[in-house]
Amino acid sequence: MPEGFDVKWAAVVIGAGVGLMAIVGLFMTSWFLSPKRPSEDKGVAYESGIRPGEFRWSQINIRYYIYALLFLIFDVEAVFLFPWTITFLKSSDIVFYEMLVFLGILLFGLAFAWRKGALSWR
Amino acid sequence: MNGVEGSSVTDVAFWVVSAIAIAASIMVVTLRDIFRAALFLALSFLAVAGLYILLRAEFLAVVQILVYVGAISILIVFAIVLVRDMPGGGKDNHLKVVAATVAALLGALAIFVSYNSDFTNLDALESSNADVAAALTGTYDLDASNAVGDEYEDQIAVAPPEGAEGTEIGIFSNSTGSIGGLFIRDFVLPFEAVSVLLLAAMIGALALLRQRGEES
């Protein structure tokens, strides 16, 4: 292990731990402070609403899936941006245009999808 | 972590992260509720990202969190909610013996390979591709570069760590910058081809959606 590895990542671990503790602490605080008088009506998802039926599972529209897929594609694109950001300022200009070509091809795909109406909600 | 000098702190971190990964994986295959299984799968991915950090592969860890924890888990959750009547899980079948045999064979293969590989020996890698080996060991040097002007030559290069005689110490130091250097120098065409691959994936996804839309 290189020097300082422990210390640097210990900071990350401590930060993550503090964040987690903050969330858990807020939930615990509200749980301790809140008065608890449970009744059957309060347990319903929508109070004073329609009583839920037997089936607690419903199929959602397939259209949501396209947004998940598009998100995945641009997520992978972001992965390629990271190593580029570190190197491109220190390199020749052509490196900048390499990434522009990369982004341009993907933007063409997005524009194509938009034009074809794939992003509109019908 | 053979050949890499580890401290007790990283050892403890390794055991904690490994325990989380194994426990989450066991929950994935034993839980009947498939939605909770998907959430435990995300936890398992996160623990594996921790293992990558301990292996000094920070870029791989970031990719793991971005793509697997952030996107693949979302896709799996979407696939679950798109399917009707899934909370009860799948029905029992008679393939348990076959599945157990295949899993045992794959596990034995993984253990066999990891015991018989010398992970600190980069000679074989260096003979196959010197640039990749240089990137892995943090000794990437732009002296031989054609794509980058001479005035930039010392910018991307990661200074060889002290004691770079043996490759053990420098392995995986600052891999992100080295990977970027490889992208812009040696692997420009594959790098651009990736965008075409992503474009094909996008068009394929849209074609699936259109097909469904025209049916209804």
mmCIF file of C-alpha atoms in Angstrom:
data_model
loop_
_atom_site.group_PDB
_atom_site.id
_atom_site.type_symbol
_atom_site.label_atom_id
_atom_site.label_comp_id
_atom_site.label_asym_id
_atom_site.label_seq_id
_atom_site.Cartn_x
_atom_site.Cartn_y
_atom_site.Cartn_z
ATOM 1 C CA MET A 1 0.000 0.000 0.000
ATOM 2 C CA PRO A 2 1.291 3.477 -0.802
ATOM 3 C CA GLU A 3 1.799 5.964 1.929
ATOM 4 C CA GLY A 4 -1.278 7.851 3.087
ATOM 5 C CA PHE A 5 -3.690 5.283 1.672
ATOM 6 C CA ASP A 6 -5.189 4.512 5.085
ATOM 7 C CA VAL A 7 -5.564 8.137 6.098
ATOM 8 C CA LYS A 8 -7.136 9.299 2.832
ATOM 9 C CA TRP A 9 -9.713 6.529 2.691
ATOM 10 C CA ALA A 10 -10.336 6.718 6.429
ATOM 11 C CA ALA A 11 -11.641 10.241 5.738
ATOM 12 C CA VAL A 12 -14.035 8.801 3.145
ATOM 13 C CA VAL A 13 -15.181 6.091 5.543
ATOM 14 C CA ILE A 14 -15.681 8.622 8.361
ATOM 15 C CA GLY A 15 -17.636 10.909 6.050
ATOM 16 C CA ALA A 16 -19.867 8.044 4.925
ATOM 17 C CA GLY A 17 -20.319 6.945 8.541
ATOM 18 C CA VAL A 18 -21.299 10.416 9.710
ATOM 19 C CA GLY A 19 -23.806 10.710 6.853
ATOM 20 C CA LEU A 20 -25.320 7.335 7.704
ATOM 21 C CA MET A 21 -25.446 8.208 11.403
ATOM 22 C CA ALA A 22 -27.211 11.494 10.603
ATOM 23 C CA ILE A 23 -29.962 9.677 8.702
ATOM 24 C CA VAL A 24 -30.341 6.944 11.307
ATOM 25 C CA GLY A 25 -30.230 9.547 14.091
ATOM 26 C CA LEU A 26 -33.042 11.574 12.548
ATOM 27 C CA PHE A 27 -35.240 8.516 12.226
ATOM 28 C CA MET A 28 -34.408 7.399 15.767
ATOM 29 C CA THR A 29 -35.138 10.870 17.172
ATOM 30 C CA SER A 30 -38.536 11.075 15.536
ATOM 31 C CA TRP A 31 -39.283 7.515 16.640
ATOM 32 C CA PHE A 32 -38.425 8.348 20.270
ATOM 33 C CA LEU A 33 -40.198 11.698 20.381
ATOM 34 C CA SER A 34 -43.393 10.836 18.516
ATOM 35 C CA PRO A 35 -46.490 9.767 20.483
ATOM 36 C CA LYS A 36 -47.660 6.311 19.450
ATOM 37 C CA ARG A 37 -51.374 5.539 19.493
ATOM 38 C CA PRO A 38 -51.813 3.027 16.672
ATOM 39 C CA SER A 39 -55.185 2.243 15.179
ATOM 40 C CA GLU A 40 -56.262 0.291 12.138
ATOM 41 C CA ASP A 41 -57.269 3.380 10.173
ATOM 42 C CA LYS A 42 -53.881 4.988 10.673
ATOM 43 C CA GLY A 43 -52.121 1.960 9.244
ATOM 44 C CA VAL A 44 -53.722 2.463 5.825
ATOM 45 C CA ALA A 45 -51.437 3.886 3.161
ATOM 46 C CA TYR A 46 -53.824 6.772 2.373
ATOM 47 C CA GLU A 47 -55.684 7.862 5.454
ATOM 48 C CA SER A 48 -59.431 8.205 4.822
ATOM 49 C CA GLY A 49 -58.801 6.798 1.348
ATOM 50 C CA ILE A 50 -59.955 3.649 -0.376
ATOM 51 C CA ARG A 51 -59.046 0.506 1.512
ATOM 52 C CA PRO A 52 -56.347 -1.449 -0.301
ATOM 53 C CA GLY A 53 -57.410 -4.731 -1.854
ATOM 54 C CA GLU A 54 -55.844 -8.151 -1.759
ATOM 55 C CA PHE A 55 -53.315 -7.572 -4.531
ATOM 56 C CA ARG A 56 -50.419 -5.467 -3.326
ATOM 57 C CA TRP A 57 -48.559 -5.717 -6.607
ATOM 58 C CA SER A 58 -49.362 -3.928 -9.804
ATOM 59 C CA GLN A 59 -47.589 -3.860 -13.121
ATOM 60 C CA ILE A 60 -46.193 -0.471 -14.083
ATOM 61 C CA ASN A 61 -46.050 0.898 -17.595
ATOM 62 C CA ILE A 62 -43.281 -0.470 -19.821
ATOM 63 C CA ARG A 63 -42.532 3.118 -20.890
ATOM 64 C CA TYR A 64 -40.652 3.757 -17.659
ATOM 65 C CA TYR A 65 -38.103 1.194 -18.757
ATOM 66 C CA ILE A 66 -36.855 3.285 -21.699
ATOM 67 C CA TYR A 67 -35.751 5.986 -19.263
ATOM 68 C CA ALA A 68 -33.871 3.420 -17.197
ATOM 69 C CA LEU A 69 -32.123 2.159 -20.352
ATOM 70 C CA LEU A 70 -31.249 5.671 -21.531
ATOM 71 C CA PHE A 71 -29.928 6.462 -18.062
ATOM 72 C CA LEU A 72 -27.696 3.391 -18.198
ATOM 73 C CA ILE A 73 -26.321 4.391 -21.615
ATOM 74 C CA PHE A 74 -25.419 7.912 -20.511
ATOM 75 C CA ASP A 75 -24.069 6.516 -17.240
ATOM 76 C CA VAL A 76 -21.574 4.443 -19.214
ATOM 77 C CA GLU A 77 -20.722 7.543 -21.215
ATOM 78 C CA ALA A 78 -19.921 9.364 -17.951
ATOM 79 C CA VAL A 79 -17.508 6.565 -17.066
ATOM 80 C CA PHE A 80 -15.476 7.426 -20.155
ATOM 81 C CA LEU A 81 -15.534 11.130 -19.295
ATOM 82 C CA PHE A 82 -13.653 10.657 -16.009
ATOM 83 C CA PRO A 83 -10.241 9.576 -17.345
ATOM 84 C CA TRP A 84 -10.591 12.116 -20.130
ATOM 85 C CA THR A 85 -11.107 15.037 -17.715
ATOM 86 C CA ILE A 86 -7.847 14.217 -15.977
ATOM 87 C CA THR A 87 -5.797 14.137 -19.146
ATOM 88 C CA PHE A 88 -7.300 16.482 -21.732
ATOM 89 C CA LEU A 89 -6.166 19.849 -20.322
ATOM 90 C CA LYS A 90 -2.577 18.679 -20.316
ATOM 91 C CA SER A 91 -2.668 17.240 -23.814
ATOM 92 C CA SER A 92 -2.817 18.581 -27.310
ATOM 93 C CA ASP A 93 -5.995 20.080 -28.753
ATOM 94 C CA ILE A 94 -6.855 16.985 -30.743
ATOM 95 C CA VAL A 95 -7.762 15.183 -27.513
ATOM 96 C CA PHE A 96 -10.545 17.686 -26.917
ATOM 97 C CA TYR A 97 -12.002 17.014 -30.378
ATOM 98 C CA GLU A 98 -11.742 13.261 -29.832
ATOM 99 C CA MET A 99 -14.177 13.611 -26.950
ATOM 100 C CA LEU A 100 -16.375 15.948 -28.994
ATOM 101 C CA VAL A 101 -16.693 13.208 -31.630
ATOM 102 C CA PHE A 102 -17.513 10.711 -28.872
ATOM 103 C CA LEU A 103 -20.202 12.959 -27.404
ATOM 104 C CA GLY A 104 -21.458 13.945 -30.850
ATOM 105 C CA ILE A 105 -22.226 10.359 -31.846
ATOM 106 C CA LEU A 106 -24.226 9.856 -28.641
ATOM 107 C CA LEU A 107 -26.005 13.191 -28.973
ATOM 108 C CA PHE A 108 -26.963 12.189 -32.499
ATOM 109 C CA GLY A 109 -28.612 9.116 -30.987
ATOM 110 C CA LEU A 110 -30.497 11.220 -28.465
ATOM 111 C CA ALA A 111 -31.616 13.690 -31.147
ATOM 112 C CA PHE A 112 -32.723 10.751 -33.301
ATOM 113 C CA ALA A 113 -34.768 9.360 -30.412
ATOM 114 C CA TRP A 114 -36.280 12.751 -29.724
ATOM 115 C CA ARG A 115 -37.155 13.264 -33.382
ATOM 116 C CA LYS A 116 -38.783 9.853 -33.587
ATOM 117 C CA GLY A 117 -40.937 10.722 -30.608
ATOM 118 C CA ALA A 118 -39.528 8.012 -28.352
ATOM 119 C CA LEU A 119 -39.216 10.441 -25.448
ATOM 120 C CA SER A 120 -42.786 11.716 -25.654
ATOM 121 C CA TRP A 121 -45.397 10.178 -23.393
ATOM 122 C CA ARG A 122 -48.202 8.782 -25.463
ATOM 123 C CA MET B 1 -2.930 -9.000 -1.086
ATOM 124 C CA ASN B 2 0.108 -11.028 -1.836
ATOM 125 C CA GLY B 3 3.224 -8.976 -2.334
ATOM 126 C CA VAL B 4 1.617 -5.695 -1.334
ATOM 127 C CA GLU B 5 2.489 -4.381 2.067
ATOM 128 C CA GLY B 6 -0.764 -4.034 3.945
ATOM 129 C CA SER B 7 -1.418 -2.433 7.286
ATOM 130 C CA SER B 8 -3.734 -3.734 9.958
ATOM 131 C CA VAL B 9 -6.299 -1.039 9.135
ATOM 132 C CA THR B 10 -6.619 -2.193 5.539
ATOM 133 C CA ASP B 11 -6.744 -5.796 6.735
ATOM 134 C CA VAL B 12 -9.691 -4.997 8.992
ATOM 135 C CA ALA B 13 -11.350 -3.069 6.167
ATOM 136 C CA PHE B 14 -10.825 -6.017 3.835
ATOM 137 C CA TRP B 15 -12.465 -8.478 6.235
ATOM 138 C CA VAL B 16 -15.392 -6.149 6.994
ATOM 139 C CA VAL B 17 -16.061 -5.438 3.317
ATOM 140 C CA SER B 18 -15.699 -9.109 2.378
ATOM 141 C CA ALA B 19 -18.095 -10.152 5.129
ATOM 142 C CA ILE B 20 -20.666 -7.612 3.924
ATOM 143 C CA ALA B 21 -20.279 -8.805 0.322
ATOM 144 C CA ILE B 22 -20.674 -12.491 1.230
ATOM 145 C CA ALA B 23 -23.576 -11.902 3.619
ATOM 146 C CA ALA B 24 -25.414 -9.760 1.054
ATOM 147 C CA SER B 25 -24.831 -12.367 -1.659
ATOM 148 C CA ILE B 26 -26.242 -15.111 0.567
ATOM 149 C CA MET B 27 -29.305 -12.951 1.237
ATOM 150 C CA VAL B 28 -29.767 -12.477 -2.523
ATOM 151 C CA VAL B 29 -30.094 -16.200 -3.171
ATOM 152 C CA THR B 30 -32.030 -17.120 -0.023
ATOM 153 C CA LEU B 31 -34.657 -14.361 0.250
ATOM 154 C CA ARG B 32 -38.076 -15.236 -1.129
ATOM 155 C CA ASP B 33 -38.989 -11.595 -1.723
ATOM 156 C CA ILE B 34 -37.291 -10.805 -5.031
ATOM 157 C CA PHE B 35 -37.468 -7.040 -4.501
ATOM 158 C CA ARG B 36 -35.491 -7.227 -1.271
ATOM 159 C CA ALA B 37 -33.090 -9.612 -3.013
ATOM 160 C CA ALA B 38 -32.444 -6.895 -5.617
ATOM 161 C CA LEU B 39 -31.685 -4.377 -2.861
ATOM 162 C CA PHE B 40 -29.221 -6.806 -1.262
ATOM 163 C CA LEU B 41 -27.636 -7.289 -4.687
ATOM 164 C CA ALA B 42 -26.970 -3.526 -4.766
ATOM 165 C CA LEU B 43 -25.361 -3.787 -1.316
ATOM 166 C CA SER B 44 -23.205 -6.625 -2.594
ATOM 167 C CA PHE B 45 -22.106 -4.495 -5.574
ATOM 168 C CA LEU B 46 -21.203 -1.685 -3.165
ATOM 169 C CA ALA B 47 -19.078 -4.020 -1.044
ATOM 170 C CA VAL B 48 -17.247 -5.235 -4.165
ATOM 171 C CA ALA B 49 -16.499 -1.568 -4.961
ATOM 172 C CA GLY B 50 -14.876 -1.390 -1.527
ATOM 173 C CA LEU B 51 -12.718 -4.388 -2.445
ATOM 174 C CA TYR B 52 -11.623 -2.596 -5.638
ATOM 175 C CA ILE B 53 -10.539 0.410 -3.557
ATOM 176 C CA LEU B 54 -8.497 -1.869 -1.310
ATOM 177 C CA LEU B 55 -6.861 -3.254 -4.458
ATOM 178 C CA ARG B 56 -5.904 0.332 -5.418
ATOM 179 C CA ALA B 57 -8.183 0.212 -8.466
ATOM 180 C CA GLU B 58 -10.071 3.413 -7.668
ATOM 181 C CA PHE B 59 -11.263 3.958 -11.215
ATOM 182 C CA LEU B 60 -12.772 0.490 -11.294
ATOM 183 C CA ALA B 61 -14.429 1.216 -7.943
ATOM 184 C CA VAL B 62 -16.001 4.405 -9.283
ATOM 185 C CA VAL B 63 -17.180 2.526 -12.381
ATOM 186 C CA GLN B 64 -18.600 -0.199 -10.138
ATOM 187 C CA ILE B 65 -20.586 2.334 -8.099
ATOM 188 C CA LEU B 66 -21.709 4.366 -11.124
ATOM 189 C CA VAL B 67 -22.712 1.517 -13.400
ATOM 190 C CA TYR B 68 -23.549 -1.429 -11.152
ATOM 191 C CA VAL B 69 -24.869 0.205 -7.984
ATOM 192 C CA GLY B 70 -26.334 3.201 -9.811
ATOM 193 C CA ALA B 71 -27.657 1.814 -13.072
ATOM 194 C CA ILE B 72 -27.751 -2.000 -13.216
ATOM 195 C CA SER B 73 -29.562 -2.188 -9.875
ATOM 196 C CA ILE B 74 -32.096 0.343 -11.141
ATOM 197 C CA LEU B 75 -32.608 -1.762 -14.274
ATOM 198 C CA ILE B 76 -33.146 -4.896 -12.174
ATOM 199 C CA VAL B 77 -35.658 -3.108 -9.935
ATOM 200 C CA PHE B 78 -37.474 -1.815 -13.034
ATOM 201 C CA ALA B 79 -37.537 -5.316 -14.499
ATOM 202 C CA ILE B 80 -39.094 -6.599 -11.261
ATOM 203 C CA VAL B 81 -41.820 -3.966 -11.060
ATOM 204 C CA LEU B 82 -42.620 -4.453 -14.746
ATOM 205 C CA VAL B 83 -43.421 -8.105 -14.152
ATOM 206 C CA ARG B 84 -46.768 -9.123 -12.726
ATOM 207 C CA ASP B 85 -47.189 -11.265 -9.614
ATOM 208 C CA MET B 86 -43.567 -11.477 -8.591
ATOM 209 C CA PRO B 87 -43.507 -10.946 -4.799
ATOM 210 C CA GLY B 88 -43.870 -14.639 -4.065
ATOM 211 C CA GLY B 89 -40.708 -15.467 -5.986
ATOM 212 C CA GLY B 90 -40.272 -18.288 -8.443
ATOM 213 C CA LYS B 91 -41.738 -21.734 -8.013
ATOM 214 C CA ASP B 92 -39.593 -24.596 -6.791
ATOM 215 C CA ASN B 93 -38.210 -26.850 -9.460
ATOM 216 C CA HIS B 94 -36.015 -29.915 -9.676
ATOM 217 C CA LEU B 95 -32.891 -28.177 -10.913
ATOM 218 C CA LYS B 96 -31.401 -27.633 -7.467
ATOM 219 C CA VAL B 97 -28.834 -30.414 -7.858
ATOM 220 C CA VAL B 98 -27.735 -29.179 -11.285
ATOM 221 C CA ALA B 99 -27.471 -25.591 -10.041
ATOM 222 C CA ALA B 100 -25.460 -26.652 -6.993
ATOM 223 C CA THR B 101 -23.085 -28.721 -9.144
ATOM 224 C CA VAL B 102 -22.467 -25.900 -11.622
ATOM 225 C CA ALA B 103 -21.964 -23.376 -8.808
ATOM 226 C CA ALA B 104 -19.519 -25.698 -7.020
ATOM 227 C CA LEU B 105 -17.538 -26.274 -10.225
ATOM 228 C CA LEU B 106 -17.323 -22.539 -10.968
ATOM 229 C CA GLY B 107 -16.276 -21.806 -7.383
ATOM 230 C CA ALA B 108 -13.603 -24.516 -7.527
ATOM 231 C CA LEU B 109 -12.344 -23.066 -10.819
ATOM 232 C CA ALA B 110 -12.130 -19.553 -9.332
ATOM 233 C CA ILE B 111 -10.222 -20.819 -6.273
ATOM 234 C CA PHE B 112 -7.890 -22.905 -8.452
ATOM 235 C CA VAL B 113 -7.065 -19.961 -10.739
ATOM 236 C CA SER B 114 -6.504 -17.513 -7.889
ATOM 237 C CA TYR B 115 -4.163 -19.947 -6.111
ATOM 238 C CA ASN B 116 -2.155 -20.690 -9.235
ATOM 239 C CA SER B 117 -1.741 -17.132 -10.512
ATOM 240 C CA ASP B 118 1.198 -14.960 -9.605
ATOM 241 C CA PHE B 119 -0.497 -11.593 -9.397
ATOM 242 C CA THR B 120 2.725 -9.695 -8.741
ATOM 243 C CA ASN B 121 4.390 -10.933 -11.896
ATOM 244 C CA LEU B 122 3.807 -8.429 -14.658
ATOM 245 C CA ASP B 123 6.451 -9.768 -17.042
ATOM 246 C CA ALA B 124 3.950 -11.668 -19.123
ATOM 247 C CA LEU B 125 1.729 -8.608 -19.349
ATOM 248 C CA GLU B 126 4.631 -6.359 -20.265
ATOM 249 C CA SER B 127 5.641 -8.599 -23.127
ATOM 250 C CA SER B 128 2.097 -8.582 -24.498
ATOM 251 C CA ASN B 129 1.443 -4.855 -24.244
ATOM 252 C CA ALA B 130 3.989 -2.530 -22.715
ATOM 253 C CA ASP B 131 1.634 0.434 -22.566
ATOM 254 C CA VAL B 132 -1.029 -1.368 -20.556
ATOM 255 C CA ALA B 133 1.594 -2.682 -18.174
ATOM 256 C CA ALA B 134 3.015 0.801 -17.797
ATOM 257 C CA ALA B 135 -0.414 2.183 -17.018
ATOM 258 C CA LEU B 136 -1.006 -0.468 -14.390
ATOM 259 C CA THR B 137 2.302 0.147 -12.706
ATOM 260 C CA GLY B 138 1.979 3.907 -12.779
ATOM 261 C CA THR B 139 5.119 4.307 -14.861
ATOM 262 C CA TYR B 140 3.319 5.506 -17.944
ATOM 263 C CA ASP B 141 5.671 7.634 -19.981
ATOM 264 C CA LEU B 142 4.820 9.857 -22.892
ATOM 265 C CA ASP B 143 8.342 10.036 -24.293
ATOM 266 C CA ALA B 144 7.375 7.606 -27.001
ATOM 267 C CA SER B 145 4.156 9.439 -27.702
ATOM 268 C CA ASN B 146 3.284 10.704 -31.139
ATOM 269 C CA ALA B 147 -0.183 12.054 -30.488
ATOM 270 C CA VAL B 148 0.831 14.438 -27.733
ATOM 271 C CA GLY B 149 3.221 17.302 -28.287
ATOM 272 C CA ASP B 150 6.623 17.322 -26.671
ATOM 273 C CA GLU B 151 5.778 20.228 -24.391
ATOM 274 C CA TYR B 152 3.181 18.088 -22.642
ATOM 275 C CA GLU B 153 5.220 14.986 -22.270
ATOM 276 C CA ASP B 154 5.769 15.162 -18.535
ATOM 277 C CA GLN B 155 2.192 16.124 -17.700
ATOM 278 C CA ILE B 156 0.198 12.954 -18.021
ATOM 279 C CA ALA B 157 2.975 10.655 -16.976
ATOM 280 C CA VAL B 158 2.680 9.496 -13.435
ATOM 281 C CA ALA B 159 5.994 9.714 -11.704
ATOM 282 C CA PRO B 160 7.320 6.240 -11.020
ATOM 283 C CA PRO B 161 6.940 5.567 -7.326
ATOM 284 C CA GLU B 162 10.015 5.160 -5.227
ATOM 285 C CA GLY B 163 11.444 1.728 -5.384
ATOM 286 C CA ALA B 164 9.933 1.110 -8.797
ATOM 287 C CA GLU B 165 12.581 -1.497 -9.404
ATOM 288 C CA GLY B 166 10.125 -4.183 -8.451
ATOM 289 C CA THR B 167 6.655 -3.566 -9.792
ATOM 290 C CA GLU B 168 4.919 -4.467 -6.532
ATOM 291 C CA ILE B 169 5.036 -1.063 -4.906
ATOM 292 C CA GLY B 170 3.825 0.947 -7.853
ATOM 293 C CA ILE B 171 1.025 -1.324 -8.951
ATOM 294 C CA PHE B 172 -2.186 0.554 -9.640
ATOM 295 C CA SER B 173 -0.935 3.934 -8.525
ATOM 296 C CA ASN B 174 -3.162 6.616 -10.030
ATOM 297 C CA SER B 175 -4.778 4.342 -12.557
ATOM 298 C CA THR B 176 -7.411 6.876 -13.703
ATOM 299 C CA GLY B 177 -4.938 9.275 -15.293
ATOM 300 C CA SER B 178 -3.039 6.429 -16.888
ATOM 301 C CA ILE B 179 -6.231 5.016 -18.374
ATOM 302 C CA GLY B 180 -7.040 8.453 -19.752
ATOM 303 C CA GLY B 181 -3.582 8.602 -21.283
ATOM 304 C CA LEU B 182 -4.179 5.272 -22.981
ATOM 305 C CA PHE B 183 -7.556 6.448 -24.305
ATOM 306 C CA ILE B 184 -6.155 9.520 -25.973
ATOM 307 C CA ARG B 185 -3.004 7.917 -27.306
ATOM 308 C CA ASP B 186 -3.128 4.221 -28.104
ATOM 309 C CA PHE B 187 -6.788 3.314 -28.071
ATOM 310 C CA VAL B 188 -8.469 6.215 -29.814
ATOM 311 C CA LEU B 189 -10.325 4.067 -32.322
ATOM 312 C CA PRO B 190 -11.726 1.569 -29.768
ATOM 313 C CA PHE B 191 -12.646 4.546 -27.598
ATOM 314 C CA GLU B 192 -14.680 6.115 -30.398
ATOM 315 C CA ALA B 193 -16.120 2.718 -31.312
ATOM 316 C CA VAL B 194 -17.563 2.548 -27.792
ATOM 317 C CA SER B 195 -19.775 5.523 -28.578
ATOM 318 C CA VAL B 196 -21.067 3.717 -31.673
ATOM 319 C CA LEU B 197 -21.755 0.666 -29.487
ATOM 320 C CA LEU B 198 -23.697 2.843 -27.044
ATOM 321 C CA LEU B 199 -25.577 4.377 -29.954
ATOM 322 C CA ALA B 200 -26.520 0.897 -31.176
ATOM 323 C CA ALA B 201 -27.744 0.021 -27.668
ATOM 324 C CA MET B 202 -29.834 3.183 -27.577
ATOM 325 C CA ILE B 203 -31.414 2.530 -30.970
ATOM 326 C CA GLY B 204 -32.095 -1.072 -29.965
ATOM 327 C CA ALA B 205 -33.889 0.053 -26.811
ATOM 328 C CA LEU B 206 -35.965 2.536 -28.798
ATOM 329 C CA ALA B 207 -36.803 -0.100 -31.408
ATOM 330 C CA LEU B 208 -38.117 -2.403 -28.658
ATOM 331 C CA LEU B 209 -40.332 0.370 -27.365
ATOM 332 C CA ARG B 210 -41.652 1.285 -30.812
ATOM 333 C CA GLN B 211 -42.535 -2.320 -31.524
ATOM 334 C CA ARG B 212 -44.617 -2.464 -28.388
ATOM 335 C CA GLY B 213 -46.227 0.876 -29.129
ATOM 336 C CA GLU B 214 -47.342 -0.221 -32.598
ATOM 337 C CA GLU B 215 -48.887 -3.435 -31.286
ATOM 338 C CA SER B 216 -51.230 -1.656 -28.943
#
